[in-house]
PDB file of C-alpha atoms and ligand atoms in Angstrom:
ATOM      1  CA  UNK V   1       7.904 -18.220 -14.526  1.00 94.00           C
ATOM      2  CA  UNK V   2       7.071 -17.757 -10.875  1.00 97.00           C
ATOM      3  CA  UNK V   3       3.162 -18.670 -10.086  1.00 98.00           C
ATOM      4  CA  UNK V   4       1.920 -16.377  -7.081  1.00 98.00           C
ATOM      5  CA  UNK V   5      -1.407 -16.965  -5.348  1.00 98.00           C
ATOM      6  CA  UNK V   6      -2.157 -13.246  -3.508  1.00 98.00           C
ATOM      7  CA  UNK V   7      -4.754 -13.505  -0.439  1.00 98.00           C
ATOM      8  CA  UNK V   8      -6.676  -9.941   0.400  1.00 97.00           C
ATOM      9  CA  UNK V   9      -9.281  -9.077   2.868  1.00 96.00           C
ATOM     10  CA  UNK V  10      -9.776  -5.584   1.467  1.00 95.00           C
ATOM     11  CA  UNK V  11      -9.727  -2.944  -1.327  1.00 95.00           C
ATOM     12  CA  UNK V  12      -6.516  -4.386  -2.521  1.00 96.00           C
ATOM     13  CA  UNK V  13      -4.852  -1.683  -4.236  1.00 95.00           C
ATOM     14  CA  UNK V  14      -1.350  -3.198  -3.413  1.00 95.00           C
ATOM     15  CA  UNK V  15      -3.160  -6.770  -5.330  1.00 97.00           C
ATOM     16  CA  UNK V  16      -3.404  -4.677  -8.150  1.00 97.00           C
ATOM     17  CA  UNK V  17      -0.419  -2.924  -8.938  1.00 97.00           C
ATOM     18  CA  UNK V  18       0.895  -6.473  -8.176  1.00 97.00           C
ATOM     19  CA  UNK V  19      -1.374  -7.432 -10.923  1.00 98.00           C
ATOM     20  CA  UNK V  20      -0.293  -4.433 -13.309  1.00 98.00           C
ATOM     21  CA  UNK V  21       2.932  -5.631 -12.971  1.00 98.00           C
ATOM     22  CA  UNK V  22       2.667  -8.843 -13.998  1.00 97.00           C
ATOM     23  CA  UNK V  23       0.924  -8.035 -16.834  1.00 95.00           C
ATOM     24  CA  UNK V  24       4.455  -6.371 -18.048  1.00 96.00           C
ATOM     25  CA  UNK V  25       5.631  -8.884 -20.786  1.00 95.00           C
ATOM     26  CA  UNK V  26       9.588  -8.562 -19.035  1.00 97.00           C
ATOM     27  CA  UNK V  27       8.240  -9.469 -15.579  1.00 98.00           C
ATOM     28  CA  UNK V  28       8.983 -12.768 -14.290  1.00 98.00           C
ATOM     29  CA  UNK V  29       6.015 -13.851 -11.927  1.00 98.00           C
ATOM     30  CA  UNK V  30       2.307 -14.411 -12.881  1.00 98.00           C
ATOM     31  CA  UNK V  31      -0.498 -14.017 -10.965  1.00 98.00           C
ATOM     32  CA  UNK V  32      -2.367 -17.196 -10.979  1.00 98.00           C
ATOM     33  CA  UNK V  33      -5.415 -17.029  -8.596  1.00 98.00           C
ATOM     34  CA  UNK V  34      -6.652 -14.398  -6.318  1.00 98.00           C
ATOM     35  CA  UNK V  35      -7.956 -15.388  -2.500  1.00 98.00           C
ATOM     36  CA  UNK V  36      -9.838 -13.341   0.112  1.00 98.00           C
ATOM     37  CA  UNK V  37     -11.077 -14.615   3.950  1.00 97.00           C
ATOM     38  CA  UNK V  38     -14.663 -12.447   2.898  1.00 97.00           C
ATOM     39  CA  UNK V  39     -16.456 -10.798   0.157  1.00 96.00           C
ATOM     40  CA  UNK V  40     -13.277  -8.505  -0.327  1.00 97.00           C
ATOM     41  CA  UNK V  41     -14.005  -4.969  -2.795  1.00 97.00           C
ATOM     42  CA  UNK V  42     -10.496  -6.045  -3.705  1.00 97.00           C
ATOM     43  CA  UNK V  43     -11.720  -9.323  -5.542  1.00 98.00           C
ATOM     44  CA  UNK V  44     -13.175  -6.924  -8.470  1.00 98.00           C
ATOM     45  CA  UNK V  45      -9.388  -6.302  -9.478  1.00 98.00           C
ATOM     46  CA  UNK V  46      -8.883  -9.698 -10.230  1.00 98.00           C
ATOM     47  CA  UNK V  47     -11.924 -10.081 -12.230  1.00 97.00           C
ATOM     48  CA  UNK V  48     -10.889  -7.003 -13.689  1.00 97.00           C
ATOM     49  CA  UNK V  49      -7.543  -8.811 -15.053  1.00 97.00           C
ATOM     50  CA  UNK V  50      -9.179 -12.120 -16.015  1.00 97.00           C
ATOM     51  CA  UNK V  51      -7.667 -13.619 -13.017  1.00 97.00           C
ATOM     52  CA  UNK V  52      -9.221 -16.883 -11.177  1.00 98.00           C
ATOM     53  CA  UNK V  53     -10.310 -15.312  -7.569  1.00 98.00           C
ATOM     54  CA  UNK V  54     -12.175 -17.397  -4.764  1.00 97.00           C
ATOM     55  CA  UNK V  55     -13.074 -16.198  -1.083  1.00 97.00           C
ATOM     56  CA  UNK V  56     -13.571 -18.904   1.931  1.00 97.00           C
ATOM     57  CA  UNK V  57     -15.577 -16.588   4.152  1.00 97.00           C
ATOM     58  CA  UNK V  58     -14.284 -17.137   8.068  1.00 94.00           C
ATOM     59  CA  UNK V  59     -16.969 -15.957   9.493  1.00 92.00           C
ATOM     60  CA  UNK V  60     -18.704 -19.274   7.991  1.00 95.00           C
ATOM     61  CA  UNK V  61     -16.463 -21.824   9.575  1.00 96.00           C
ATOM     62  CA  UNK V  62     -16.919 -23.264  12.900  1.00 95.00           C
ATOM     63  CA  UNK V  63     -13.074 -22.867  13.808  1.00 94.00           C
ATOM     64  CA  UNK V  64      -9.987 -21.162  12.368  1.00 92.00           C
ATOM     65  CA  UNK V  65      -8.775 -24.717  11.689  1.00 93.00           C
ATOM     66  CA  UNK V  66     -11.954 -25.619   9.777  1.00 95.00           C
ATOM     67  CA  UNK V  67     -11.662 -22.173   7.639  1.00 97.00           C
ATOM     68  CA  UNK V  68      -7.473 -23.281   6.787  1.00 96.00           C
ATOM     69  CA  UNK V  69      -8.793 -26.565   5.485  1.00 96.00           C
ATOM     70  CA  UNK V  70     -10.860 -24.873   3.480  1.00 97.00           C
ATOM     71  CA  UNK V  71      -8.044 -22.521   2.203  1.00 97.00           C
ATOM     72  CA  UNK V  72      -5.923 -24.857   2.354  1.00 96.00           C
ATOM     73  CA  UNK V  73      -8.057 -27.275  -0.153  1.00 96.00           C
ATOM     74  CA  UNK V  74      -8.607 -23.973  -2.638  1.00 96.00           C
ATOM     75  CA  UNK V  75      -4.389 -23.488  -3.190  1.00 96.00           C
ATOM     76  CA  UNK V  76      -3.968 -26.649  -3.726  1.00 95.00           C
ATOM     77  CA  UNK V  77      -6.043 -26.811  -7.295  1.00 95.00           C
ATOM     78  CA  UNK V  78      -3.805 -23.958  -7.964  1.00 94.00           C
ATOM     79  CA  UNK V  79      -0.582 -25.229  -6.821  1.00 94.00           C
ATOM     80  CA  UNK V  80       1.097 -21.517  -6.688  1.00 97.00           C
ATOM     81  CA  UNK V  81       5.365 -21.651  -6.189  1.00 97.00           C
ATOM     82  CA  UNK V  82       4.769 -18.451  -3.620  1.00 98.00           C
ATOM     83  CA  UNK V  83       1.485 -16.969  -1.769  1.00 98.00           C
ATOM     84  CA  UNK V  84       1.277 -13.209  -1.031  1.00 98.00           C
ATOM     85  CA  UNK V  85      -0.125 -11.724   1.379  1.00 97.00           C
ATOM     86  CA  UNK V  86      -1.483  -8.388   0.567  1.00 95.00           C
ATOM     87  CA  UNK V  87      -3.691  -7.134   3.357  1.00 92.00           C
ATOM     88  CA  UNK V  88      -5.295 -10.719   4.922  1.00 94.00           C
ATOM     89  CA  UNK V  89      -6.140  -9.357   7.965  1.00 91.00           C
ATOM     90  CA  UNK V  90      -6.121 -13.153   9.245  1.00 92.00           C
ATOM     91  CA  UNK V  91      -3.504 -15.375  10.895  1.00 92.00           C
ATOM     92  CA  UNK V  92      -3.048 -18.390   9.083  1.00 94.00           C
ATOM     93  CA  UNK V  93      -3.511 -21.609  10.581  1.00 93.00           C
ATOM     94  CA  UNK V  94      -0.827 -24.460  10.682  1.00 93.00           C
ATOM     95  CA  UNK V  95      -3.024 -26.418   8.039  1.00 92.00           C
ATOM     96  CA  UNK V  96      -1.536 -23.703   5.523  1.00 93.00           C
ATOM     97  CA  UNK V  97       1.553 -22.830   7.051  1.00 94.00           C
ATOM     98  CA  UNK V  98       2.843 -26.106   6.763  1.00 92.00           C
ATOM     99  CA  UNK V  99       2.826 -27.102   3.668  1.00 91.00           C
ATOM    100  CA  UNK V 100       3.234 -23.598   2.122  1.00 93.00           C
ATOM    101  CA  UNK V 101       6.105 -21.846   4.507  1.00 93.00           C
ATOM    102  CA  UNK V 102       8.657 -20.578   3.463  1.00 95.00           C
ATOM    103  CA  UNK V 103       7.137 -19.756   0.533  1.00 97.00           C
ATOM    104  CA  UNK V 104       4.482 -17.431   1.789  1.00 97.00           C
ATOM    105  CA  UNK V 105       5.491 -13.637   1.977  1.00 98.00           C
ATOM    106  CA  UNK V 106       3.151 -10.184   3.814  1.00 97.00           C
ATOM    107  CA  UNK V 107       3.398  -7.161   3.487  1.00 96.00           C
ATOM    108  CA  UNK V 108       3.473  -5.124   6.746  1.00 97.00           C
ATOM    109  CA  UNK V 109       2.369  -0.896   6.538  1.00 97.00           C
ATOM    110  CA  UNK V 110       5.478  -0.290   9.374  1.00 98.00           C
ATOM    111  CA  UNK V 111       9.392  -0.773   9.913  1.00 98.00           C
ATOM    112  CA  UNK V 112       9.446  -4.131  11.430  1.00 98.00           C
ATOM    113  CA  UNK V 113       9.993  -5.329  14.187  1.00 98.00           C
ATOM    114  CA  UNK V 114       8.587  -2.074  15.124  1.00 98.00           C
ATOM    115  CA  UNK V 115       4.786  -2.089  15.367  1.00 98.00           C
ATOM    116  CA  UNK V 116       3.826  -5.652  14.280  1.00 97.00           C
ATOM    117  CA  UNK V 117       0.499  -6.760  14.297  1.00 95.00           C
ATOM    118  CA  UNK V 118      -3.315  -5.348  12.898  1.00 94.00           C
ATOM    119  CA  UNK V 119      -2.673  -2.064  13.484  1.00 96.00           C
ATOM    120  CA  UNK V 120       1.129  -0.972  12.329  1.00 97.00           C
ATOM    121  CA  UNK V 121       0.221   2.274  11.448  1.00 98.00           C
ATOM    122  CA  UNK V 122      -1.975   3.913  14.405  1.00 98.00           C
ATOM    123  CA  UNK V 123       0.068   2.092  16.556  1.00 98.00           C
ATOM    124  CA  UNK V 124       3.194   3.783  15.232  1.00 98.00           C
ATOM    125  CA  UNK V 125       1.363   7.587  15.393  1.00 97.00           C
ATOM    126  CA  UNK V 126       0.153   6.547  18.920  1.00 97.00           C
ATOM    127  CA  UNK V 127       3.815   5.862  19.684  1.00 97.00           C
ATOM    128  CA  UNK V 128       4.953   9.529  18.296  1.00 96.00           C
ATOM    129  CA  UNK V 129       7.387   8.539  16.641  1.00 98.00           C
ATOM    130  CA  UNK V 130       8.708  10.537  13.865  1.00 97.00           C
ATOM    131  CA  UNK V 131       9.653   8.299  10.854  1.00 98.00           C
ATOM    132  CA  UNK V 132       7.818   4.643  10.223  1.00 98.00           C
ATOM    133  CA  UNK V 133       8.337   2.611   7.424  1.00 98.00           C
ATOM    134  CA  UNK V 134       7.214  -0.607   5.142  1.00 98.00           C
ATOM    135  CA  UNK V 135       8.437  -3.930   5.109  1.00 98.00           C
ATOM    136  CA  UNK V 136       8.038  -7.250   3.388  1.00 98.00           C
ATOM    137  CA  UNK V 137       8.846 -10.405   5.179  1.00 98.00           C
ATOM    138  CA  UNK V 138       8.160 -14.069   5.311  1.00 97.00           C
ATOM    139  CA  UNK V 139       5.675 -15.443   7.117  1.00 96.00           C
ATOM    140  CA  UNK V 140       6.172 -17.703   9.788  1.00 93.00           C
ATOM    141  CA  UNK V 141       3.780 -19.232  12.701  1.00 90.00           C
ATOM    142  CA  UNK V 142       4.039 -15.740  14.409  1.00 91.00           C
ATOM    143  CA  UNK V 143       2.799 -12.489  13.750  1.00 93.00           C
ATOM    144  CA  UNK V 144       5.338 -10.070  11.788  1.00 94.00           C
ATOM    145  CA  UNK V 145       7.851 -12.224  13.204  1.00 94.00           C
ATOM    146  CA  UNK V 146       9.196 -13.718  10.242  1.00 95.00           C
ATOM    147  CA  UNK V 147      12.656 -12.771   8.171  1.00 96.00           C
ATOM    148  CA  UNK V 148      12.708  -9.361   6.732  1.00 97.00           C
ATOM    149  CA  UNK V 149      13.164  -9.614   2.675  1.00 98.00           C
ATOM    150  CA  UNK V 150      12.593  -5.556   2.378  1.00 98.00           C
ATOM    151  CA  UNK V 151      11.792  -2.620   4.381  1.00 98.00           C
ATOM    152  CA  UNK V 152      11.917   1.208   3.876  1.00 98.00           C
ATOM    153  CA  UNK V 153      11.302   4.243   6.293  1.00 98.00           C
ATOM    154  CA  UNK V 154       8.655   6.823   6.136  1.00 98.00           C
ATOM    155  CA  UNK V 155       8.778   9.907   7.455  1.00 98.00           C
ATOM    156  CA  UNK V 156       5.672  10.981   9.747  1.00 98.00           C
ATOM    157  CA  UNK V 157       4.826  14.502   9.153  1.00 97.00           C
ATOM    158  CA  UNK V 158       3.201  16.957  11.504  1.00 93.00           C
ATOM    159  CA  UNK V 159      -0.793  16.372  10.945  1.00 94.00           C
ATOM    160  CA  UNK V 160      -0.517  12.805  10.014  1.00 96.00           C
ATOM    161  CA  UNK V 161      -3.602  10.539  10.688  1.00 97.00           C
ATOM    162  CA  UNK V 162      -4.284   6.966  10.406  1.00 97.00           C
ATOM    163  CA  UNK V 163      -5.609   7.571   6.557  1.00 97.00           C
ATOM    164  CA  UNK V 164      -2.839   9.675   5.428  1.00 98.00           C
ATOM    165  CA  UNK V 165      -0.152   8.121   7.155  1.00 98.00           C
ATOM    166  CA  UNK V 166      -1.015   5.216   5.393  1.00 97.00           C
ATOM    167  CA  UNK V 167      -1.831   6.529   1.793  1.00 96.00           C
ATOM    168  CA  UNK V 168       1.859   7.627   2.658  1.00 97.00           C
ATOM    169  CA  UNK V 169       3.451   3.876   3.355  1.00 97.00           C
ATOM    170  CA  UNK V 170       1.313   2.206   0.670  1.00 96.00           C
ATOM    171  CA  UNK V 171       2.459   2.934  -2.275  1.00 96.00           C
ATOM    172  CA  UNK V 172       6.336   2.419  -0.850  1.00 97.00           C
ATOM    173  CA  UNK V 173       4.856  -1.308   0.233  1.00 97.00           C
ATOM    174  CA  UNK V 174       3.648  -1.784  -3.317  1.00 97.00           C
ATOM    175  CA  UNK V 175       6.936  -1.012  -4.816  1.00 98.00           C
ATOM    176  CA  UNK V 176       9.076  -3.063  -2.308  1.00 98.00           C
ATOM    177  CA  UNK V 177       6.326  -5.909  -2.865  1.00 98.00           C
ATOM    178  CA  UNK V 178       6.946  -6.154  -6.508  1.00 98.00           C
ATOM    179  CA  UNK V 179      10.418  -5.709  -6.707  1.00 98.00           C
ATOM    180  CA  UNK V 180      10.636  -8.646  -3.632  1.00 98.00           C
ATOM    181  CA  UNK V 181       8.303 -11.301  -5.863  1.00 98.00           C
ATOM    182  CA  UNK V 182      10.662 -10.077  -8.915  1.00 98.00           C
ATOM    183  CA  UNK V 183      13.664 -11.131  -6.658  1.00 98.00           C
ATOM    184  CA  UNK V 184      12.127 -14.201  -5.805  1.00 98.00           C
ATOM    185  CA  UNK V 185      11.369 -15.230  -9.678  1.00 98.00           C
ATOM    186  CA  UNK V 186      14.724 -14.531 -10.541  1.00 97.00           C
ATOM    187  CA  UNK V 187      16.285 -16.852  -7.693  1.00 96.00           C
ATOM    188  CA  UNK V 188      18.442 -13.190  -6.362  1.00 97.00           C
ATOM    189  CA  UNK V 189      16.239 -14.228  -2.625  1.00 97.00           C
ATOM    190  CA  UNK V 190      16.449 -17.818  -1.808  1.00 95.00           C
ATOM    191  CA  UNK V 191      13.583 -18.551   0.128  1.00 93.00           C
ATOM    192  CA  UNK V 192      14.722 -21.596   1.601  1.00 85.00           C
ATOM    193  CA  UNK V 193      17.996 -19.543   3.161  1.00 68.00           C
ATOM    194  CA  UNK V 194      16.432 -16.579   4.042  1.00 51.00           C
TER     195      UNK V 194
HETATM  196  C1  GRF I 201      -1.630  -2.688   3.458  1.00 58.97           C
HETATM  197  O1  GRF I 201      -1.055  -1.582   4.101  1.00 58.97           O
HETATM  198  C2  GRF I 201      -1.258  -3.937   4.181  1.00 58.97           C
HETATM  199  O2  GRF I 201       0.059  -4.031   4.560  1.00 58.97           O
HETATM  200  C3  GRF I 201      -2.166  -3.809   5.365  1.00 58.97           C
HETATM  201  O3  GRF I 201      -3.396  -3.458   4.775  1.00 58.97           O
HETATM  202  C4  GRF I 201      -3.124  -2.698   3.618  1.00 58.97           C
HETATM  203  C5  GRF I 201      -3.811  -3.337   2.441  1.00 58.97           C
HETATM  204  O4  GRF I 201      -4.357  -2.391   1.608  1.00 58.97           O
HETATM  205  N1  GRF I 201      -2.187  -4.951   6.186  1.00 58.97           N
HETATM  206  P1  GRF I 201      -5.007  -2.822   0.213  1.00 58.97           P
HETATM  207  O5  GRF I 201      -6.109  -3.824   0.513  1.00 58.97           O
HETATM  208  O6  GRF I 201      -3.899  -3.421  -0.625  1.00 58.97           O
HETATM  209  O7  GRF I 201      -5.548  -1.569  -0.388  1.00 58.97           O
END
């Protein structure tokens, strides 16, 4: 059985239909603790599912280094085999990248390497394009430059905003998410050949 840590920063919904899941009996990754970088709304689905859930808030820490010891420190008592990324809005410092990649995976709300970075979706409608996308890749030390495990397009339609455009990609991230942590479980993605 795969262990996942999942780090948030906000409401989480893709969190917890990773969380619903792995609550299916057949499914071969658990959820073992639930992380957040603030006070995230999205913390209430782990509680929710009788999951372990901590938050190291940043904006507490003197440095970004001080904040990915602290991080750091709160993985290790949980010793996960894979940490997800599901909307930390943070870039992680090499004090967690180190001894964690290649085994830490995002989720990204646009067709990378297309529109990397915070803002992937207004970033795509301020591009006008006409179809985006999701992906899911593996971290590494830059941002949304790591291997792509999964990605889908998404077609913009006349109208779109920020909000709807990305009610749009989200639930397409969600379902690439969980079948990519199911692929990792079941050894069909080898992390350490991506
Ligand atoms: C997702 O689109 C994620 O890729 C992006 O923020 C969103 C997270 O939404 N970085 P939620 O917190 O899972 O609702």
């Amino acid at each position: 059985m795969l262990t996942v840590a999942v780090l948030i920063s906000g409401a989480g919904s893709n969190l917890r239909a990773l969380l619903e899941a792995a609550n299916e009996p057949d499914y071969p990754a658990r959820i073992v603790v639930v992380g957040a970088d603030r006070e995230a709304e999205g913390l209430a689905h782990a509680e929710a599912f009788g999951i372990p859930w901590f938050f190291v808030p940043f904006a507490e820490y003197a440095s970004r280094a001080a904040w990915g010891e602290a991080l750091r420190d709160q993985l290790a008592v949980w010793q996960p085999d894979l940490i997800v990324l599901s909307g930390l809005m943070r870039l992680l410092p090499a004090s967690v990248l180190e001894p964690w990649v290649p085994r830490i995976i995002n989720t990204h709300p646009a067709y990378l390497p297309e529109f990397p970075g915070a803002h992937g979706v207004r970033d795509a409608l301020a591009a006008g394009v006409s179809q985006t996308g999701a992906s899911v890749i593996v971290v590494d030390a830059g941002v949304d430059t790591g291997p792509i495990l999964a990605q889908e397009r998404i077609a913009v339609l006349p109208g779109d905003d920020e909000a709807s455009l990305h009610e749009r990609i989200k639930p397409v991230e969600r379902r690439l998410l969980i079948d990519v942590v199911r692929r990792i479980a079941t050894g069909e993605i080898d992390l350490s050949t991506p």
